[in-house]
Amino acid sequence: MHANILHQEDDVILESVFDINKNFAKVVSNKTGAKVCNQDSELFKNKDIDAILIASVTSTHADYIEKALTNHKPVFCEKPIDLSLNRIRQCYNRIKKNDLPIQIGFNRRFDPSHAKIKNLLKENKIGQLNQVIITSRDPEMPSEEYYKSAGGLFRDMTIHDFDLARFYLDEDPIEIFASAQKLIDPNMMNKISDHDTAMFILTCKDGKQCFINNSRTAVYGYDQRVELLGSNGMLQSGNHNLDQTKIYKRESSETSSPYLYFFIERYQEAFSLQLKSFIRSVKQNSSTDVGFEDGYKALVIAEAAYKSLEERKSVSINYDW
C-alpha cells in the first residue's frame, strides 16, 4: 500500500525495496520499478536514497530507525515504534541529538473528516472542549497468527485511539481507567491471553475527559466515529459508506449501503495524506506532524491501561523518559 502511494507521487522516486519475502519484494518492484535489495543494509547505505519508509514487523522498527538516522536519512515508521517502552527509550537516547524528520504512522490524524473537526475545534466552533468520545470497532476478528505478534489489543488496536485522544485533547491525559473482556471469542482470547472488547476513560489535568470503546468485531462493518462535546455544541466525524445512496421503503425508513470494509478502505485518503506530509517535511527538513514523542506517549498510555486493567482501578500516567 505505501509503495503504491509513493509510486503515484509525481515528485517521488521509489528507489529500492527490501522485504524478507523476496516474492513480495519482486511484486512491488514490478509495479513500481523499484530495485530489489537482497539485504536491508543496502537501503541505509545507498547514497541515492533520501529517506526511508519502515513498514516491517514491529520488532525491527527501533533498529531500522537508528540505522536510518545514523546514515543521515529521514524516516517514516509505522506504529508502534516497539512493544517495549524501555527499547523506545533506548532508541530515543541514541537518536535525540539528530534533527532529521521522523514521522510515526498514526494515519487517523490525517483523515479529512477527523482533521476537519479538529480544525473546527481550534476555531472555537463549539467553545470549550469537555469530552472526546471515540468509537473504534473492527468488522471481524484477525487471525490467530496476527494476534501472536500484535502485542495485545491495547498496543495494537487502541494505540490509534490513544493517539487520537491526545490529538483532540491537545494535552496529555494524566489518568486512565481500563475495562476489557473476552466476549466475542473467549476460547481464542484465553489461548493468546488477550481481550476482544474494551472501554477506557482518560482524564486530563483540567478535568477534560475522553471515552474510548473498542470491539474486535462489529457485524455491521468497520465502525470509526469521533464525537467532540463542547460548552457551545458538538462536532462529529462519522462512518463512511460505500456510497451516499439511501433507500426509504414501507419496511424501513432509511437503508444505506455498507460501511467501507476495513482500515485500508476507510483510511485510504489518510494513508496518502500522511505520506504527503512526510514528503513535505523531508523537502523542508522540518519537524513532522506526528513525531517520535507521539509514538512513545501512545504506548505509555497503553501500558498504563494494562496496569489499570490488572489493578482494577484508575492509575496515573507517567510520561517520564
Short mmCIF file of C-alpha atoms in Angstrom, two decimals:
data_model
loop_
_atom_site.label_atom_id
_atom_site.label_comp_id
_atom_site.label_asym_id
_atom_site.label_seq_id
_atom_site.Cartn_x
_atom_site.Cartn_y
_atom_site.Cartn_z
CA MET A 1 0.00 0.00 0.00
CA HIS A 2 2.70 2.50 0.99
CA ALA A 3 4.71 1.64 -2.11
CA ASN A 4 1.70 2.23 -4.36
CA ILE A 5 1.04 5.61 -2.76
CA LEU A 6 4.66 6.72 -3.17
CA HIS A 7 4.73 5.45 -6.74
CA GLN A 8 1.80 7.74 -7.58
CA GLU A 9 3.57 10.83 -6.23
CA ASP A 10 4.99 12.85 -9.14
CA ASP A 11 7.96 14.19 -7.18
CA VAL A 12 8.95 10.91 -5.51
CA ILE A 13 11.02 8.04 -6.91
CA LEU A 14 10.72 4.71 -5.12
CA GLU A 15 14.38 3.78 -5.46
CA SER A 16 14.61 0.42 -3.68
CA VAL A 17 12.59 -2.08 -1.68
CA PHE A 18 13.53 -4.79 0.80
CA ASP A 19 11.30 -7.49 2.24
CA ILE A 20 12.20 -10.81 3.85
CA ASN A 21 9.57 -12.23 1.49
CA LYS A 22 11.52 -11.98 -1.76
CA ASN A 23 8.49 -12.76 -3.90
CA PHE A 24 6.57 -9.89 -2.35
CA ALA A 25 9.51 -7.55 -2.93
CA LYS A 26 9.51 -8.59 -6.60
CA VAL A 27 5.79 -7.85 -6.88
CA VAL A 28 6.39 -4.34 -5.53
CA SER A 29 9.34 -3.94 -7.89
CA ASN A 30 7.29 -4.98 -10.92
CA LYS A 31 4.56 -2.47 -10.04
CA THR A 32 6.78 0.48 -9.17
CA GLY A 33 10.12 -0.06 -10.87
CA ALA A 34 11.96 -0.09 -7.54
CA LYS A 35 15.15 -2.13 -7.25
CA VAL A 36 15.01 -5.19 -5.00
CA CYS A 37 17.65 -5.24 -2.25
CA ASN A 38 18.95 -8.58 -1.03
CA GLN A 39 19.94 -7.16 2.36
CA ASP A 40 18.29 -4.42 4.41
CA SER A 41 21.70 -2.82 4.97
CA GLU A 42 21.80 -1.88 1.27
CA LEU A 43 18.96 0.60 1.81
CA PHE A 44 20.66 2.50 4.59
CA LYS A 45 23.99 2.80 2.78
CA ASN A 46 22.58 3.74 -0.64
CA LYS A 47 23.51 7.37 -1.34
CA ASP A 48 20.72 7.65 -3.93
CA ILE A 49 18.11 7.19 -1.20
CA ASP A 50 16.98 10.39 0.54
CA ALA A 51 14.54 8.88 3.05
CA ILE A 52 13.49 5.53 4.49
CA LEU A 53 9.96 4.17 5.00
CA ILE A 54 9.64 1.36 7.55
CA ALA A 55 6.61 -0.93 7.31
CA SER A 56 8.25 -4.14 8.51
CA VAL A 57 7.44 -6.25 11.58
CA THR A 58 7.35 -4.26 14.82
CA SER A 59 10.44 -5.95 16.27
CA THR A 60 12.60 -4.30 13.58
CA HIS A 61 11.26 -0.75 13.88
CA ALA A 62 13.58 0.72 16.51
CA ASP A 63 16.68 -0.84 14.92
CA TYR A 64 15.74 0.49 11.50
CA ILE A 65 15.05 3.98 12.86
CA GLU A 66 18.51 4.05 14.41
CA LYS A 67 20.18 2.79 11.22
CA ALA A 68 18.32 5.28 9.02
CA LEU A 69 19.25 8.28 11.13
CA THR A 70 22.83 7.08 11.60
CA ASN A 71 23.09 7.14 7.81
CA HIS A 72 21.56 10.64 7.70
CA LYS A 73 18.22 9.62 6.23
CA PRO A 74 14.83 10.96 7.42
CA VAL A 75 12.49 8.16 8.39
CA PHE A 76 8.80 7.33 8.32
CA CYS A 77 7.97 4.38 10.58
CA GLU A 78 4.69 2.54 11.00
CA LYS A 79 3.32 2.32 14.53
CA PRO A 80 4.30 1.17 17.08
CA ILE A 81 7.96 2.09 17.43
CA ASP A 82 8.33 -1.01 19.60
CA LEU A 83 6.27 -3.02 22.08
CA SER A 84 8.74 -2.23 24.86
CA LEU A 85 8.91 1.22 26.44
CA ASN A 86 12.49 0.53 27.53
CA ARG A 87 13.51 -0.19 23.93
CA ILE A 88 11.83 3.02 22.77
CA ARG A 89 13.65 4.98 25.48
CA GLN A 90 16.93 3.38 24.40
CA CYS A 91 16.21 4.31 20.79
CA TYR A 92 15.36 7.87 21.81
CA ASN A 93 18.61 8.28 23.73
CA ARG A 94 20.52 7.17 20.65
CA ILE A 95 18.77 9.49 18.20
CA LYS A 96 17.72 12.52 20.27
CA LYS A 97 20.57 14.70 19.00
CA ASN A 98 19.53 14.03 15.41
CA ASP A 99 17.39 16.78 13.88
CA LEU A 100 16.26 14.89 10.77
CA PRO A 101 12.49 14.39 10.25
CA ILE A 102 10.98 11.33 11.96
CA GLN A 103 7.30 10.51 11.45
CA ILE A 104 5.28 7.75 13.10
CA GLY A 105 2.36 6.25 11.17
CA PHE A 106 -0.66 7.37 13.14
CA ASN A 107 -2.65 7.96 9.97
CA ARG A 108 -6.04 8.72 11.53
CA ARG A 109 -4.99 12.27 12.38
CA PHE A 110 -4.86 12.85 8.62
CA ASP A 111 -8.33 11.53 7.83
CA PRO A 112 -10.16 14.51 6.27
CA SER A 113 -13.27 14.24 8.47
CA HIS A 114 -11.25 13.65 11.65
CA ALA A 115 -8.96 16.56 10.75
CA LYS A 116 -11.91 18.83 9.93
CA ILE A 117 -13.49 18.57 13.36
CA LYS A 118 -10.07 19.24 14.89
CA ASN A 119 -9.82 22.45 12.84
CA LEU A 120 -13.36 23.46 13.80
CA LEU A 121 -12.47 22.85 17.43
CA LYS A 122 -9.42 25.11 17.09
CA GLU A 123 -11.69 27.76 15.53
CA ASN A 124 -13.76 27.68 18.75
CA LYS A 125 -16.90 26.48 16.94
CA ILE A 126 -18.10 24.55 20.00
CA GLY A 127 -16.47 26.60 22.74
CA GLN A 128 -14.53 24.86 25.47
CA LEU A 129 -13.89 21.16 24.84
CA ASN A 130 -15.24 18.98 27.66
CA GLN A 131 -15.40 15.44 26.28
CA VAL A 132 -13.93 13.34 23.47
CA ILE A 133 -15.76 10.11 22.59
CA ILE A 134 -14.00 7.67 20.25
CA THR A 135 -15.63 4.53 18.86
CA SER A 136 -13.36 2.05 17.09
CA ARG A 137 -14.69 -1.39 16.15
CA ASP A 138 -13.26 -3.80 13.60
CA PRO A 139 -15.55 -5.66 11.17
CA GLU A 140 -14.14 -9.07 12.12
CA MET A 141 -11.53 -10.79 14.26
CA PRO A 142 -7.98 -11.05 12.95
CA SER A 143 -6.30 -14.43 12.54
CA GLU A 144 -4.63 -16.24 15.42
CA GLU A 145 -1.27 -15.74 13.69
CA TYR A 146 -1.82 -11.99 13.66
CA TYR A 147 -2.65 -11.97 17.36
CA LYS A 148 0.59 -13.75 18.23
CA SER A 149 2.73 -10.82 17.06
CA ALA A 150 0.33 -7.89 17.60
CA GLY A 151 1.26 -7.23 21.23
CA GLY A 152 -2.27 -7.20 22.63
CA LEU A 153 -5.44 -5.20 21.99
CA PHE A 154 -4.27 -2.02 23.74
CA ARG A 155 -0.87 -1.87 21.97
CA ASP A 156 -2.16 -2.91 18.57
CA MET A 157 -5.67 -1.50 18.12
CA THR A 158 -6.35 1.02 20.87
CA ILE A 159 -2.97 2.71 20.40
CA HIS A 160 -4.50 4.54 17.41
CA ASP A 161 -7.28 5.81 19.65
CA PHE A 162 -4.86 6.86 22.39
CA ASP A 163 -3.06 8.96 19.78
CA LEU A 164 -6.35 10.45 18.55
CA ALA A 165 -7.28 11.28 22.14
CA ARG A 166 -4.08 13.31 22.56
CA PHE A 167 -4.68 14.91 19.16
CA TYR A 168 -8.10 16.25 20.16
CA LEU A 169 -7.44 16.95 23.82
CA ASP A 170 -4.30 18.86 22.84
CA GLU A 171 -2.65 17.71 26.04
CA ASP A 172 -1.54 14.52 27.73
CA PRO A 173 -4.13 12.68 29.86
CA ILE A 174 -2.87 12.14 33.40
CA GLU A 175 -5.15 9.28 34.46
CA ILE A 176 -6.77 6.24 32.85
CA PHE A 177 -9.29 3.56 33.77
CA ALA A 178 -9.50 0.46 31.57
CA SER A 179 -12.02 -2.36 31.42
CA ALA A 180 -11.60 -5.28 29.00
CA GLN A 181 -13.43 -8.55 28.40
CA LYS A 182 -13.36 -11.73 26.30
CA LEU A 183 -16.83 -11.69 24.77
CA ILE A 184 -16.50 -12.42 21.05
CA ASP A 185 -14.21 -15.46 21.04
CA PRO A 186 -13.40 -16.40 24.65
CA ASN A 187 -11.57 -19.59 23.66
CA MET A 188 -9.11 -17.80 21.40
CA MET A 189 -8.69 -14.92 23.84
CA ASN A 190 -7.85 -17.36 26.65
CA LYS A 191 -5.43 -19.16 24.37
CA ILE A 192 -3.49 -16.00 23.50
CA SER A 193 -4.11 -14.14 26.81
CA ASP A 194 -5.80 -11.16 25.18
CA HIS A 195 -9.15 -9.34 25.13
CA ASP A 196 -11.53 -8.57 22.28
CA THR A 197 -13.75 -5.90 23.86
CA ALA A 198 -12.68 -2.87 25.89
CA MET A 199 -13.60 0.55 27.26
CA PHE A 200 -11.39 3.32 28.59
CA ILE A 201 -11.82 6.63 30.42
CA LEU A 202 -8.95 9.12 30.21
CA THR A 203 -8.84 12.28 32.31
CA CYS A 204 -6.76 15.43 31.83
CA LYS A 205 -5.33 17.75 34.48
CA ASP A 206 -8.06 20.34 33.84
CA GLY A 207 -10.81 17.70 34.01
CA LYS A 208 -11.42 17.09 30.30
CA GLN A 209 -12.47 13.51 29.62
CA CYS A 210 -12.03 11.04 26.80
CA PHE A 211 -14.08 7.86 26.46
CA ILE A 212 -12.86 5.13 24.08
CA ASN A 213 -14.73 1.94 23.22
CA ASN A 214 -13.23 -0.92 21.20
CA SER A 215 -14.51 -4.18 19.78
CA ARG A 216 -12.72 -6.68 17.56
CA THR A 217 -16.00 -7.41 15.76
CA ALA A 218 -18.92 -5.27 14.62
CA VAL A 219 -21.19 -7.29 12.33
CA TYR A 220 -22.47 -4.15 10.59
CA GLY A 221 -18.98 -3.07 9.44
CA TYR A 222 -15.91 -1.02 10.31
CA ASP A 223 -17.15 1.47 12.90
CA GLN A 224 -15.00 4.60 13.20
CA ARG A 225 -16.58 7.61 14.89
CA VAL A 226 -15.38 10.60 16.88
CA GLU A 227 -17.55 13.00 18.87
CA LEU A 228 -16.33 16.21 20.48
CA LEU A 229 -18.60 17.77 23.10
CA GLY A 230 -18.01 21.42 23.92
CA SER A 231 -19.62 24.10 26.04
CA ASN A 232 -21.41 25.52 22.97
CA GLY A 233 -22.08 22.47 20.83
CA MET A 234 -20.89 19.17 19.42
CA LEU A 235 -18.76 18.03 16.47
CA GLN A 236 -18.95 14.57 14.90
CA SER A 237 -16.80 12.64 12.44
CA GLY A 238 -18.89 9.72 11.24
CA ASN A 239 -18.60 6.45 9.36
CA HIS A 240 -18.05 6.25 5.62
CA ASN A 241 -20.35 4.22 3.38
CA LEU A 242 -19.60 2.67 0.00
CA ASP A 243 -21.78 5.43 -1.43
CA GLN A 244 -24.25 8.01 -0.17
CA THR A 245 -27.38 6.31 -1.53
CA LYS A 246 -30.25 5.84 0.92
CA ILE A 247 -33.40 3.78 0.40
CA TYR A 248 -36.75 4.60 2.06
CA LYS A 249 -39.47 1.90 1.96
CA ARG A 250 -42.50 0.70 3.87
CA GLU A 251 -40.34 -1.84 5.73
CA SER A 252 -37.56 0.59 6.67
CA SER A 253 -37.33 4.35 6.96
CA GLU A 254 -33.69 4.59 5.94
CA THR A 255 -31.37 1.96 4.49
CA SER A 256 -27.81 2.84 3.47
CA SER A 257 -25.03 0.99 1.70
CA PRO A 258 -22.50 -0.87 3.90
CA TYR A 259 -19.60 0.90 5.58
CA LEU A 260 -16.22 0.80 3.88
CA TYR A 261 -14.86 -2.62 4.80
CA PHE A 262 -11.70 -2.07 6.86
CA PHE A 263 -8.85 0.33 7.60
CA ILE A 264 -7.28 0.25 4.13
CA GLU A 265 -10.57 1.30 2.52
CA ARG A 266 -11.77 3.63 5.30
CA TYR A 267 -8.47 5.43 5.77
CA GLN A 268 -7.16 5.24 2.21
CA GLU A 269 -7.00 9.02 1.88
CA ALA A 270 -5.44 9.37 5.32
CA PHE A 271 -2.63 6.97 4.36
CA SER A 272 -1.91 9.12 1.32
CA LEU A 273 -2.08 12.43 3.18
CA GLN A 274 0.26 11.28 5.94
CA LEU A 275 2.92 10.38 3.35
CA LYS A 276 2.44 13.71 1.59
CA SER A 277 3.02 15.37 4.95
CA PHE A 278 6.20 13.35 5.48
CA ILE A 279 7.50 14.17 2.00
CA ARG A 280 6.93 17.85 2.70
CA SER A 281 8.88 17.59 5.95
CA VAL A 282 11.76 15.83 4.18
CA LYS A 283 11.95 18.51 1.49
CA GLN A 284 11.83 21.32 4.04
CA ASN A 285 13.92 19.47 6.64
CA SER A 286 11.24 20.39 9.16
CA SER A 287 9.57 18.62 12.07
CA THR A 288 6.79 16.18 11.24
CA ASP A 289 3.13 16.31 12.27
CA VAL A 290 3.41 13.05 14.24
CA GLY A 291 6.85 12.65 15.77
CA PHE A 292 8.80 10.11 17.79
CA GLU A 293 7.46 11.51 21.06
CA ASP A 294 3.88 10.92 19.88
CA GLY A 295 4.71 7.27 19.24
CA TYR A 296 6.26 6.96 22.69
CA LYS A 297 3.37 8.61 24.53
CA ALA A 298 0.71 6.48 22.84
CA LEU A 299 2.46 3.35 24.11
CA VAL A 300 2.89 4.91 27.56
CA ILE A 301 -0.90 5.28 27.73
CA ALA A 302 -1.37 1.69 26.52
CA GLU A 303 0.91 0.37 29.26
CA ALA A 304 -0.91 2.44 31.86
CA ALA A 305 -4.17 0.95 30.58
CA TYR A 306 -2.83 -2.56 31.17
CA LYS A 307 -1.82 -1.55 34.69
CA SER A 308 -5.33 -0.20 35.30
CA LEU A 309 -6.86 -3.41 33.97
CA GLU A 310 -4.70 -5.53 36.26
CA GLU A 311 -5.30 -3.39 39.35
CA ARG A 312 -8.98 -2.76 38.53
CA LYS A 313 -8.74 0.94 39.27
CA SER A 314 -7.75 4.27 37.73
CA VAL A 315 -4.00 4.79 37.52
CA SER A 316 -1.77 7.79 36.86
CA ILE A 317 0.05 8.03 33.53
CA ASN A 318 3.79 8.72 33.80
CA TYR A 319 5.40 10.03 30.61
CA ASP A 320 8.94 10.31 32.01
CA TRP A 321 11.63 9.15 29.63
#
